[in-house]
Amino acid sequence: MTMHYPLLVPSILNRARTAFPSKEIITRLEGAEGGVHRYTYREMAARVNRLCNALNFLGVKQGDRVGTFAWNTYRHLEAYFASPVMGAVNHTINIRLFPDDLVYIVNHAQDKVIFVDPDLCPILEALAPRLESVEHYVILTDDPEPATTLPNAVSYESLLAQASDQFTPPEMDEWDPAGLCYTSATTGRPKGVTYSHRALYLHSMAECMADTAAFSERDTTMAVVPMFHANCWGFPYSSALVGASQVMPGVRPDPQAICELIDRHRVTVTAGVPTIWVGVLDYLERSGQSYDFSSLRAVISGGSAVPVSVIRAYKERLGVDLVHAYGMTEATPIVTYNRVKTHLEDLPEDEKYELAGSQGMVVAGLEMRLVDDEGNDLPWDGEQRGELLFRGPWISREYYNDERTAETYIDGWYHSGDIASVDPDGYVQIGDRVKDMVKSGGEWISSVDLETAIIAHPDVLEAAVIAIPHPTWVERPLACVVPREGARESLDKAQVMDFIRDRFARWWLPDDVVFIEEIPKTSVGKFDKKVLRERYQDYVVGG
Ligand code: ADP
């Protein structure tokens, strides 16, 4: 027996069960009474015990990977807990990846069991012959004989019904792996990141701190971010740790479902990528529906930069605080969170919105550096731009069984590939990912800065700026713009250019503006600039 107290996921579950037994988990479920499934942490914990026994029964051993291929539901939440509680690793698989990436991930992780939602079975059925390590597919249903051609398929509820609700976790070390998540890697194969029990535990505590997301028993949290995207931004574990109620948006949530859930269940904190929040705003304007959002204290936006104009629209039209946060799969994922420091509270309104548009401050517990190309530290003066590096208790130390570790984890620091400036108060302003910057005549142009300016135009719904090849300057920016519904015919290039002209040096301005129906999105809803770059690689300005 060690003298040290290990930080383990089972303690998080134990706290939810013993201290908050009657707090609820509510899952949107079409056809159910009131459109939802609801139960308590007490009931959840008992079912997690059953699931731990069931995983043992299926032959899962300590350290084995157990995959999930599922929407945000209470059953997925049970898997989030059961795997680490019984000593296995919860591997959340992105349901929107290309088939070849899915095959790569499952084989690379060597998943032994995969939990699958019934409507997602067809995707895996087509790939099953290539998934070498999987011994059982557990279908997340109460149907005792699920209709699927997946080999060795078992019904989740039948499995649970046979298992005891008494379970004692095995002895574990806090450094043991508890979670595994792959980045959606816009170039090359996805990279896996394991989360230790210790990292998940400390990340949960950090997320609940007053100057981070401040989760508490008084909250009802709702992760719109999928449970397979970067550890669901910590929501499942952090909420359970403090006994916050959880709302799970279920299968294919659309903006209407999101609005209804917030209204009906008095959600206080929710989170998702900017695409979600732009979609919700657009839905509200187009449908003319109104909802009661008075319960919301924070709508967390992360995953890519959220334009100040969107933050402003949420505040002015809905009375809601859109809070900017930043992180990555490699960091469990939170690294910065935006809170206004007391001495900045009286800033003029415009400056306050600008500040809200920054990614915020590095959260307590982590260390951050800003470095130039040669790795020299740059001053935090709000001007100089460099790459952000991080280290700390929930920053991963490597990619899972991957030679690419050496490119990213150097001398104990995680190299984010994000180019930013940091102001004297410590607020981070991300310019771009290195690979999204436009390098014109040897000078960098930030695509994000241009996009943010263009999106502020009232007739613009979305905008992405990409590099196109240029004979003299090597690369020049091209703006790809999606007009709002009523402005498809009227919005033209001159209007867009005039709108941003005064805000940038002349050589920063896009060479051209193309109007498109929609910005292609990645599997987690970020702008897919790789697709746009391919589409416009032969683009001739004015041609
Ligand atoms: P993927 O690499 O598959 O996109 P992640 O969600 O882990 O998956 O991506 C992390 C990256 O997303 C960060 O390194 C950064 O480039 C970007 N990012 C995340 N949050 C923000 C934000 N608030 N503002 C700007 N960029 C962000």
Coordinates of C-alpha atoms in Angstrom, one line a residue, residues 40-397:
T40 CA -30.2 10.1 -10.8
Y41 CA -26.5 9.8 -10.0
R42 CA -27.5 7.0 -7.5
E43 CA -29.1 5.0 -10.3
M44 CA -26.3 5.8 -12.7
A45 CA -23.6 4.6 -10.3
A46 CA -25.4 1.3 -9.7
R47 CA -25.6 0.8 -13.5
V48 CA -21.9 1.7 -13.8
N49 CA -21.2 -1.1 -11.3
R50 CA -23.2 -3.5 -13.4
L51 CA -21.3 -2.4 -16.5
C52 CA -18.0 -2.9 -14.8
N53 CA -19.0 -6.5 -14.0
A54 CA -20.2 -6.9 -17.6
L55 CA -16.9 -5.7 -19.0
N56 CA -15.1 -8.2 -16.8
F57 CA -17.5 -10.9 -18.0
L58 CA -16.7 -9.9 -21.7
G59 CA -13.0 -10.5 -20.9
V60 CA -11.8 -6.9 -20.6
K61 CA -8.6 -6.7 -18.6
Q62 CA -6.9 -3.9 -16.8
G63 CA -5.3 -1.5 -19.4
D64 CA -7.5 -2.8 -22.3
R65 CA -9.1 -0.2 -24.5
V66 CA -12.9 -0.1 -24.7
G67 CA -14.3 2.0 -27.6
T68 CA -17.5 4.1 -27.7
F69 CA -19.2 5.0 -31.0
A70 CA -22.1 7.0 -29.8
W71 CA -24.1 10.2 -29.3
N72 CA -24.2 12.1 -26.0
T73 CA -26.5 10.0 -23.9
Y74 CA -26.7 8.5 -20.4
R75 CA -25.5 5.2 -21.6
H76 CA -22.4 6.8 -23.1
L77 CA -21.9 8.5 -19.8
E78 CA -22.0 5.1 -18.1
A79 CA -19.3 3.9 -20.4
Y80 CA -17.2 7.0 -19.6
F81 CA -17.2 5.9 -16.0
A82 CA -17.3 2.1 -16.2
S83 CA -14.1 1.6 -18.3
P84 CA -11.8 3.6 -16.0
V85 CA -13.5 2.4 -12.9
M86 CA -12.8 -1.3 -13.8
G87 CA -9.3 -0.4 -14.9
A88 CA -9.8 -0.3 -18.6
V89 CA -9.4 2.7 -20.9
N90 CA -12.4 4.7 -22.3
H91 CA -11.6 5.3 -26.0
T92 CA -14.1 7.7 -27.5
I93 CA -14.3 7.3 -31.3
N94 CA -15.3 10.2 -33.5
I95 CA -18.4 9.0 -35.4
R96 CA -17.8 11.4 -38.3
L97 CA -14.4 10.3 -39.4
F98 CA -13.7 8.8 -42.8
P99 CA -13.9 5.0 -42.9
D100 CA -10.2 4.6 -43.4
D101 CA -9.4 6.7 -40.4
L102 CA -11.9 4.8 -38.3
V103 CA -10.3 1.5 -39.2
Y104 CA -6.9 3.0 -38.5
I105 CA -7.9 4.2 -35.1
V106 CA -9.7 1.1 -33.9
N107 CA -6.8 -1.1 -35.0
H108 CA -4.2 1.3 -33.6
A109 CA -6.0 1.4 -30.2
Q110 CA -6.7 -2.3 -30.3
D111 CA -10.1 -1.8 -28.9
K112 CA -11.4 -5.0 -27.4
V113 CA -15.1 -4.0 -27.1
I114 CA -17.0 -1.2 -28.8
F115 CA -20.2 0.4 -27.5
V116 CA -22.3 1.4 -30.5
D117 CA -25.5 3.4 -30.8
P118 CA -28.1 1.5 -32.9
D119 CA -28.4 4.1 -35.6
L120 CA -24.6 4.1 -36.0
C121 CA -24.3 0.4 -36.5
P122 CA -24.4 0.5 -40.3
I123 CA -21.2 2.6 -40.3
L124 CA -19.3 -0.1 -38.4
E125 CA -21.0 -3.0 -40.1
A126 CA -19.3 -2.0 -43.3
L127 CA -15.9 -1.9 -41.6
A128 CA -16.2 -4.8 -39.1
P129 CA -14.2 -7.3 -41.2
R130 CA -11.2 -4.9 -41.0
L131 CA -11.5 -4.3 -37.3
E132 CA -9.0 -6.9 -36.1
S133 CA -9.0 -6.6 -32.3
V134 CA -12.7 -6.1 -31.5
E135 CA -14.2 -9.2 -29.8
H136 CA -17.7 -7.8 -28.9
Y137 CA -19.9 -5.0 -30.1
V138 CA -22.3 -3.8 -27.4
I139 CA -25.4 -2.2 -28.9
L140 CA -26.7 0.7 -26.8
T141 CA -30.3 -0.4 -26.7
D142 CA -32.9 -2.2 -24.6
D143 CA -33.8 -4.4 -27.6
P144 CA -32.7 -7.9 -26.5
E145 CA -32.0 -8.8 -30.1
P146 CA -30.6 -5.8 -31.8
A147 CA -30.9 -5.9 -35.6
T148 CA -27.3 -5.7 -36.8
T149 CA -24.9 -7.8 -38.8
L150 CA -22.0 -6.8 -36.5
P151 CA -20.3 -10.0 -35.3
N152 CA -20.7 -10.9 -31.6
A153 CA -23.2 -8.2 -31.0
V154 CA -24.9 -8.0 -27.6
S155 CA -27.6 -5.8 -26.2
Y156 CA -26.5 -3.3 -23.7
E157 CA -29.5 -3.6 -21.4
S158 CA -29.5 -7.4 -21.5
L159 CA -25.8 -7.4 -20.5
L160 CA -26.5 -5.0 -17.6
A161 CA -29.5 -7.0 -16.5
Q162 CA -27.4 -10.1 -16.0
A163 CA -24.7 -8.3 -14.0
S164 CA -24.4 -7.5 -10.3
D165 CA -24.7 -3.9 -9.1
Q166 CA -21.9 -4.5 -6.6
F167 CA -18.4 -3.7 -7.7
T168 CA -15.1 -2.9 -6.1
P169 CA -12.5 -1.2 -8.3
P170 CA -9.2 -3.0 -8.6
E171 CA -6.1 -1.4 -7.2
M172 CA -4.8 1.3 -9.6
D173 CA -2.1 3.8 -10.0
E174 CA -3.0 7.4 -10.7
W175 CA -0.7 7.3 -13.7
D176 CA -2.6 4.4 -15.3
P177 CA -4.4 5.3 -18.5
A178 CA -8.1 6.0 -18.1
G179 CA -9.1 7.6 -21.4
L180 CA -7.9 7.7 -25.0
C181 CA -8.9 10.2 -27.6
Y182 CA -7.6 10.7 -31.2
T183 CA -7.3 14.2 -32.7
S184 CA -9.3 14.6 -35.9
A185 CA -6.0 15.5 -37.6
T186 CA -6.7 17.6 -40.6
T187 CA -3.4 16.4 -42.1
G188 CA -2.1 12.8 -41.9
R189 CA -3.5 10.1 -39.7
P190 CA -5.2 10.9 -36.4
K191 CA -3.0 10.9 -33.4
G192 CA -4.0 9.2 -30.1
V193 CA -3.7 10.9 -26.7
T194 CA -4.1 8.9 -23.4
Y195 CA -5.4 10.6 -20.3
S196 CA -4.2 9.2 -17.0
H197 CA -6.6 9.0 -14.0
R198 CA -4.5 11.8 -12.4
A199 CA -4.9 14.1 -15.5
L200 CA -8.7 13.6 -15.6
Y201 CA -9.0 14.2 -11.9
L202 CA -6.9 17.4 -11.8
H203 CA -8.5 18.7 -15.1
S204 CA -11.9 18.2 -13.5
M205 CA -10.8 20.2 -10.4
A206 CA -9.3 22.9 -12.6
E207 CA -12.5 23.2 -14.7
C208 CA -14.6 23.7 -11.6
M209 CA -12.3 26.5 -10.2
A210 CA -14.0 29.9 -9.8
D211 CA -12.0 31.6 -12.6
T212 CA -12.4 28.6 -15.0
A213 CA -15.9 27.3 -15.7
A214 CA -16.8 27.3 -12.0
F215 CA -19.0 24.2 -12.2
S216 CA -20.9 23.7 -8.9
E217 CA -23.8 21.8 -7.5
R218 CA -26.0 24.7 -8.5
D219 CA -25.3 24.1 -12.2
T220 CA -27.1 22.2 -14.9
T221 CA -24.5 21.5 -17.5
M222 CA -25.1 20.5 -21.1
A223 CA -22.2 19.5 -23.4
V224 CA -23.3 20.1 -26.9
V225 CA -19.7 19.2 -27.9
P226 CA -19.8 15.5 -28.7
M227 CA -18.5 13.1 -26.1
F228 CA -15.9 12.0 -28.7
H229 CA -14.4 15.4 -29.2
A230 CA -11.4 16.0 -26.9
N231 CA -12.7 14.3 -23.7
C232 CA -16.0 16.2 -24.1
W233 CA -14.2 19.2 -22.8
G234 CA -14.2 17.7 -19.3
F235 CA -18.0 18.0 -18.8
P236 CA -18.9 14.5 -17.8
Y237 CA -16.3 14.2 -15.0
S238 CA -16.3 17.8 -13.8
S239 CA -20.1 17.8 -13.5
A240 CA -20.1 14.5 -11.6
L241 CA -17.4 15.7 -9.3
V242 CA -19.4 18.7 -8.1
G243 CA -22.9 17.1 -8.4
A244 CA -24.1 19.4 -11.2
S245 CA -27.1 18.0 -13.1
Q246 CA -26.3 17.0 -16.6
V247 CA -28.4 17.4 -19.7
M248 CA -27.4 15.2 -22.7
P249 CA -28.6 16.3 -26.1
G250 CA -28.9 12.8 -27.5
V251 CA -29.1 11.7 -31.2
R252 CA -28.4 14.4 -33.8
P253 CA -29.3 17.5 -31.8
D254 CA -30.2 20.4 -34.1
P255 CA -30.4 24.1 -33.1
Q256 CA -34.1 23.8 -32.2
A257 CA -33.4 20.8 -29.9
I258 CA -30.6 22.7 -28.2
C259 CA -32.8 25.7 -27.6
E260 CA -35.6 23.6 -26.2
L261 CA -33.3 21.7 -23.9
I262 CA -31.8 24.9 -22.5
D263 CA -35.3 26.4 -21.9
R264 CA -37.1 23.3 -20.5
H265 CA -34.3 22.0 -18.2
R266 CA -32.9 25.4 -17.1
V267 CA -29.4 24.7 -18.4
T268 CA -26.9 27.0 -16.7
V269 CA -23.7 26.2 -18.7
T270 CA -23.3 24.7 -22.1
A271 CA -20.4 24.3 -24.6
G272 CA -19.7 23.7 -28.2
V273 CA -17.8 24.9 -31.3
P274 CA -18.6 28.3 -32.8
T275 CA -20.4 26.6 -35.7
I276 CA -23.0 25.4 -33.2
W277 CA -23.6 28.9 -31.7
V278 CA -23.7 30.6 -35.1
G279 CA -26.2 27.9 -36.2
V280 CA -28.4 28.6 -33.1
L281 CA -28.4 32.3 -33.7
D282 CA -29.3 31.8 -37.3
Y283 CA -32.1 29.4 -36.3
L284 CA -33.5 31.9 -33.8
E285 CA -33.5 34.7 -36.4
R286 CA -35.0 32.6 -39.2
S287 CA -37.7 30.8 -37.2
G288 CA -38.7 33.8 -35.1
Q289 CA -39.1 31.4 -32.2
S290 CA -38.2 32.7 -28.7
Y291 CA -36.9 30.7 -25.8
D292 CA -36.3 31.4 -22.1
F293 CA -32.5 31.6 -21.8
S294 CA -32.5 33.3 -18.4
S295 CA -31.0 30.3 -16.7
L296 CA -27.8 30.4 -18.8
R297 CA -24.8 31.9 -17.1
A298 CA -22.3 30.8 -19.7
V299 CA -22.3 29.5 -23.2
I300 CA -18.7 28.2 -23.7
S301 CA -17.3 28.4 -27.2
G302 CA -14.1 26.7 -28.1
G303 CA -12.4 24.5 -30.7
S304 CA -11.8 27.5 -33.1
A305 CA -11.8 31.2 -32.7
V306 CA -15.2 32.8 -32.1
P307 CA -15.7 36.2 -33.8
V308 CA -16.3 39.2 -31.5
S309 CA -19.5 39.9 -33.6
V310 CA -21.0 36.6 -32.5
I311 CA -20.2 37.3 -28.8
R312 CA -21.8 40.7 -29.2
A313 CA -24.9 39.3 -30.9
Y314 CA -25.4 36.8 -28.0
K315 CA -25.1 39.5 -25.4
E316 CA -27.2 42.1 -27.2
R317 CA -29.9 40.0 -28.7
L318 CA -30.2 37.1 -26.2
G319 CA -28.7 38.6 -23.0
V320 CA -26.3 35.6 -22.9
D321 CA -22.6 35.6 -22.1
L322 CA -20.7 33.7 -24.8
V323 CA -17.4 32.7 -23.1
H324 CA -14.3 32.0 -25.1
A325 CA -12.1 29.0 -24.1
Y326 CA -9.2 27.3 -25.9
G327 CA -7.8 23.9 -25.7
M328 CA -6.8 20.8 -27.6
T329 CA -7.1 17.0 -27.5
E330 CA -3.5 16.8 -26.2
A331 CA -4.5 18.9 -23.2
T332 CA -7.6 17.0 -21.9
P333 CA -8.5 19.7 -23.3
I334 CA -8.6 23.1 -21.4
V335 CA -5.7 25.4 -21.5
T336 CA -7.3 28.9 -21.4
Y337 CA -10.6 30.4 -20.3
N338 CA -11.8 33.9 -20.7
R339 CA -12.7 35.8 -17.5
V340 CA -12.6 39.6 -17.1
K341 CA -10.1 40.6 -14.4
T342 CA -11.5 43.1 -11.9
H343 CA -9.2 46.0 -13.0
L344 CA -10.6 45.5 -16.6
E345 CA -14.2 45.6 -15.7
D346 CA -14.6 49.3 -16.4
L347 CA -13.1 49.2 -19.9
P348 CA -15.2 50.9 -22.6
E349 CA -17.7 48.6 -24.1
D350 CA -15.8 48.0 -27.4
E351 CA -12.6 47.1 -25.7
K352 CA -14.5 44.8 -23.4
Y353 CA -15.9 42.9 -26.4
E354 CA -12.4 42.8 -27.9
L355 CA -11.1 41.2 -24.7
A356 CA -14.0 38.8 -24.7
G357 CA -12.9 37.8 -28.2
S358 CA -9.5 36.7 -26.9
Q359 CA -9.0 33.1 -25.8
G360 CA -8.5 34.3 -22.1
M361 CA -5.9 33.4 -19.6
V362 CA -4.0 30.2 -19.0
V363 CA -5.8 28.3 -16.4
A364 CA -4.4 27.7 -12.9
G365 CA -2.2 24.7 -12.8
L366 CA -0.6 25.0 -16.2
E367 CA 2.5 26.8 -17.5
M368 CA 2.5 28.6 -20.8
R369 CA 5.3 30.0 -23.0
L370 CA 5.3 32.2 -26.1
V371 CA 8.4 31.5 -28.3
D372 CA 9.8 32.5 -31.7
D373 CA 11.0 30.2 -34.5
E374 CA 14.2 29.5 -32.6
G375 CA 12.5 28.7 -29.4
N376 CA 13.4 32.0 -27.6
D377 CA 10.9 33.4 -25.2
L378 CA 8.9 36.4 -26.5
P379 CA 7.6 39.1 -24.2
W380 CA 3.9 39.2 -23.3
D381 CA 3.3 42.6 -24.8
G382 CA 0.2 42.0 -26.8
E383 CA 2.2 42.6 -30.0
Q384 CA 4.8 40.0 -30.7
R385 CA 3.5 36.7 -32.1
G386 CA 5.0 33.3 -31.6
E387 CA 4.0 29.7 -30.9
L388 CA 2.3 28.7 -27.6
L389 CA 3.9 25.9 -25.6
F390 CA 2.3 24.3 -22.6
R391 CA 3.1 21.9 -19.7
G392 CA 1.3 20.9 -16.6
P393 CA -0.6 18.0 -14.9
W394 CA -3.2 17.5 -17.7
I395 CA -1.0 18.2 -20.7
S396 CA -0.1 14.8 -22.3
R397 CA 3.5 13.8 -22.6

